Amino acid sequence: MDVIALEALPDGVPAEAEAMIEGSAQSLLLVRQGQQVRGWLNVCPHAGRRLDWAPGKFLLTRTGALVCAAHGATFELQDGQCLSGPCRGQCLQAVALQVRDGQVVLG
Ligand code: FES
């Protein structure tokens, strides 16, 4: 199932898209690096809130870690691990993605 066109994602900047997962619409956090895209549910492991402060608007530290807009937990964007804050050591829930024919797809 298509999530978004690869070209719609800026390189290296967190973005948001929705996808149907197990029958329900889920917001995803996506990070493109060249032809690769990593993705996680846009849900913080601390209190289950969205990570963005407005749809698709993510806060970053000066070193590029993502900051949860709710209570400030920080996450690195390689494997989604929480670096600091109330859920330190936990991870974002990864979503398996592939790029096929210019489209980011689930799987
Ligand atoms: S919900 Fe993200 S730090 Fe609390």
PDB file of C-alpha atoms and ligand atoms in Angstrom:
ATOM      1  CA  MET A   1       0.000   0.000   0.000  1.00  0.00           C
ATOM      2  CA  ASP A   2       1.365   3.398  -1.018  1.00  0.00           C
ATOM      3  CA  VAL A   3       2.119   5.799   1.815  1.00  0.00           C
ATOM      4  CA  ILE A   4       3.549   8.784  -0.040  1.00  0.00           C
ATOM      5  CA  ALA A   5       5.654   9.604  -3.093  1.00  0.00           C
ATOM      6  CA  LEU A   6       9.369   9.588  -2.304  1.00  0.00           C
ATOM      7  CA  GLU A   7       9.719  12.958  -4.012  1.00  0.00           C
ATOM      8  CA  ALA A   8       7.250  14.467  -1.553  1.00  0.00           C
ATOM      9  CA  LEU A   9       9.668  13.836   1.320  1.00  0.00           C
ATOM     10  CA  PRO A  10      12.449  16.323   1.965  1.00  0.00           C
ATOM     11  CA  ASP A  11      15.823  14.678   2.487  1.00  0.00           C
ATOM     12  CA  GLY A  12      16.852  14.407   6.120  1.00  0.00           C
ATOM     13  CA  VAL A  13      13.869  16.308   7.511  1.00  0.00           C
ATOM     14  CA  PRO A  14      11.207  14.486   9.534  1.00  0.00           C
ATOM     15  CA  ALA A  15       7.839  14.417   7.808  1.00  0.00           C
ATOM     16  CA  GLU A  16       4.406  12.996   8.531  1.00  0.00           C
ATOM     17  CA  ALA A  17       2.063  10.889   6.443  1.00  0.00           C
ATOM     18  CA  GLU A  18      -0.932   8.718   7.166  1.00  0.00           C
ATOM     19  CA  ALA A  19      -1.260   5.051   6.328  1.00  0.00           C
ATOM     20  CA  MET A  20      -3.809   2.339   6.974  1.00  0.00           C
ATOM     21  CA  ILE A  21      -2.242  -0.217   9.306  1.00  0.00           C
ATOM     22  CA  GLU A  22      -4.261  -3.207  10.434  1.00  0.00           C
ATOM     23  CA  GLY A  23      -7.433  -1.453   9.358  1.00  0.00           C
ATOM     24  CA  SER A  24      -6.955   1.895  11.050  1.00  0.00           C
ATOM     25  CA  ALA A  25      -5.458   5.178   9.890  1.00  0.00           C
ATOM     26  CA  GLN A  26      -2.152   5.815  11.608  1.00  0.00           C
ATOM     27  CA  SER A  27       0.056   8.881  11.559  1.00  0.00           C
ATOM     28  CA  LEU A  28       3.647   8.026  10.663  1.00  0.00           C
ATOM     29  CA  LEU A  29       6.913   9.846  11.271  1.00  0.00           C
ATOM     30  CA  LEU A  30       9.060   9.454   8.158  1.00  0.00           C
ATOM     31  CA  VAL A  31      12.717  10.285   7.591  1.00  0.00           C
ATOM     32  CA  ARG A  32      14.155  10.088   4.094  1.00  0.00           C
ATOM     33  CA  GLN A  33      17.850   9.717   3.425  1.00  0.00           C
ATOM     34  CA  GLY A  34      18.421   9.588  -0.311  1.00  0.00           C
ATOM     35  CA  GLN A  35      16.495   6.605  -1.640  1.00  0.00           C
ATOM     36  CA  GLN A  36      15.892   5.125   1.823  1.00  0.00           C
ATOM     37  CA  VAL A  37      13.020   5.964   4.163  1.00  0.00           C
ATOM     38  CA  ARG A  38      12.713   5.013   7.813  1.00  0.00           C
ATOM     39  CA  GLY A  39       9.384   5.205   9.567  1.00  0.00           C
ATOM     40  CA  TRP A  40       7.828   4.951  12.992  1.00  0.00           C
ATOM     41  CA  LEU A  41       4.360   5.441  14.403  1.00  0.00           C
ATOM     42  CA  ASN A  42       3.941   9.106  15.281  1.00  0.00           C
ATOM     43  CA  VAL A  43       3.282   8.096  18.874  1.00  0.00           C
ATOM     44  CA  CYS A  44       5.519   8.812  21.839  1.00  0.00           C
ATOM     45  CA  PRO A  45       6.241   5.788  24.073  1.00  0.00           C
ATOM     46  CA  HIS A  46       5.931   8.015  27.173  1.00  0.00           C
ATOM     47  CA  ALA A  47       2.254   8.923  27.187  1.00  0.00           C
ATOM     48  CA  GLY A  48       1.074   7.958  23.726  1.00  0.00           C
ATOM     49  CA  ARG A  49       0.847  11.508  22.452  1.00  0.00           C
ATOM     50  CA  ARG A  50       1.753  12.595  18.930  1.00  0.00           C
ATOM     51  CA  LEU A  51       5.363  13.668  18.551  1.00  0.00           C
ATOM     52  CA  ASP A  52       4.664  16.678  16.316  1.00  0.00           C
ATOM     53  CA  TRP A  53       3.419  20.016  17.672  1.00  0.00           C
ATOM     54  CA  ALA A  54       1.156  20.483  14.637  1.00  0.00           C
ATOM     55  CA  PRO A  55       0.536  17.937  11.887  1.00  0.00           C
ATOM     56  CA  GLY A  56       3.889  17.307  10.203  1.00  0.00           C
ATOM     57  CA  LYS A  57       5.751  19.892  12.303  1.00  0.00           C
ATOM     58  CA  PHE A  58       8.479  18.224  14.337  1.00  0.00           C
ATOM     59  CA  LEU A  59      10.910  19.816  16.759  1.00  0.00           C
ATOM     60  CA  LEU A  60      14.597  18.964  16.460  1.00  0.00           C
ATOM     61  CA  THR A  61      17.586  19.578  18.687  1.00  0.00           C
ATOM     62  CA  ARG A  62      20.670  21.291  17.287  1.00  0.00           C
ATOM     63  CA  THR A  63      22.196  17.847  16.768  1.00  0.00           C
ATOM     64  CA  GLY A  64      19.189  16.570  14.830  1.00  0.00           C
ATOM     65  CA  ALA A  65      17.445  14.511  17.511  1.00  0.00           C
ATOM     66  CA  LEU A  66      13.665  14.628  17.422  1.00  0.00           C
ATOM     67  CA  VAL A  67      11.914  16.221  20.419  1.00  0.00           C
ATOM     68  CA  CYS A  68       8.469  15.094  21.503  1.00  0.00           C
ATOM     69  CA  ALA A  69       6.274  18.171  21.597  1.00  0.00           C
ATOM     70  CA  ALA A  70       4.368  16.958  24.675  1.00  0.00           C
ATOM     71  CA  HIS A  71       7.014  16.577  27.395  1.00  0.00           C
ATOM     72  CA  GLY A  72      10.333  16.954  25.598  1.00  0.00           C
ATOM     73  CA  ALA A  73      11.665  13.416  25.278  1.00  0.00           C
ATOM     74  CA  THR A  74      14.368  13.254  22.603  1.00  0.00           C
ATOM     75  CA  PHE A  75      14.808  10.467  20.058  1.00  0.00           C
ATOM     76  CA  GLU A  76      17.595   9.686  17.655  1.00  0.00           C
ATOM     77  CA  LEU A  77      16.363   9.091  14.132  1.00  0.00           C
ATOM     78  CA  GLN A  78      18.423   6.016  13.205  1.00  0.00           C
ATOM     79  CA  ASP A  79      16.687   3.390  15.310  1.00  0.00           C
ATOM     80  CA  GLY A  80      14.154   5.571  17.138  1.00  0.00           C
ATOM     81  CA  GLN A  81      15.642   5.170  20.590  1.00  0.00           C
ATOM     82  CA  CYS A  82      14.766   7.697  23.280  1.00  0.00           C
ATOM     83  CA  LEU A  83      17.930   9.488  24.408  1.00  0.00           C
ATOM     84  CA  SER A  84      16.532  11.597  27.229  1.00  0.00           C
ATOM     85  CA  GLY A  85      13.292  12.460  28.954  1.00  0.00           C
ATOM     86  CA  PRO A  86      10.593  10.453  30.696  1.00  0.00           C
ATOM     87  CA  CYS A  87      10.842   7.425  28.372  1.00  0.00           C
ATOM     88  CA  ARG A  88      14.629   7.242  28.118  1.00  0.00           C
ATOM     89  CA  GLY A  89      15.774   3.883  26.750  1.00  0.00           C
ATOM     90  CA  GLN A  90      12.452   3.056  25.118  1.00  0.00           C
ATOM     91  CA  CYS A  91      11.987   3.132  21.352  1.00  0.00           C
ATOM     92  CA  LEU A  92       9.538   4.492  18.861  1.00  0.00           C
ATOM     93  CA  GLN A  93       7.538   1.748  17.175  1.00  0.00           C
ATOM     94  CA  ALA A  94       9.136   1.107  13.803  1.00  0.00           C
ATOM     95  CA  VAL A  95       7.040   0.647  10.676  1.00  0.00           C
ATOM     96  CA  ALA A  96       8.550  -1.436   7.875  1.00  0.00           C
ATOM     97  CA  LEU A  97       8.767   0.565   4.658  1.00  0.00           C
ATOM     98  CA  GLN A  98      10.195   0.086   1.182  1.00  0.00           C
ATOM     99  CA  VAL A  99      10.639   2.387  -1.763  1.00  0.00           C
ATOM    100  CA  ARG A 100       9.187   0.926  -4.937  1.00  0.00           C
ATOM    101  CA  ASP A 101       8.796   2.746  -8.249  1.00  0.00           C
ATOM    102  CA  GLY A 102       9.186   6.114  -6.552  1.00  0.00           C
ATOM    103  CA  GLN A 103       6.577   5.351  -3.916  1.00  0.00           C
ATOM    104  CA  VAL A 104       7.066   4.682  -0.230  1.00  0.00           C
ATOM    105  CA  VAL A 105       5.078   1.547   0.551  1.00  0.00           C
ATOM    106  CA  LEU A 106       4.396  -0.500   3.653  1.00  0.00           C
ATOM    107  CA  GLY A 107       6.258  -3.749   3.990  1.00  0.00           C
TER     108      GLY A 107
HETATM  109  S1  FES B   1       4.288  12.069  25.520  1.00  0.00           S
HETATM  110 FE1  FES B   1       6.270  12.367  24.639  1.00  0.00          FE
HETATM  111  S2  FES B   1       7.500  12.961  26.314  1.00  0.00           S
HETATM  112 FE2  FES B   1       5.529  12.670  27.168  1.00  0.00          FE
END
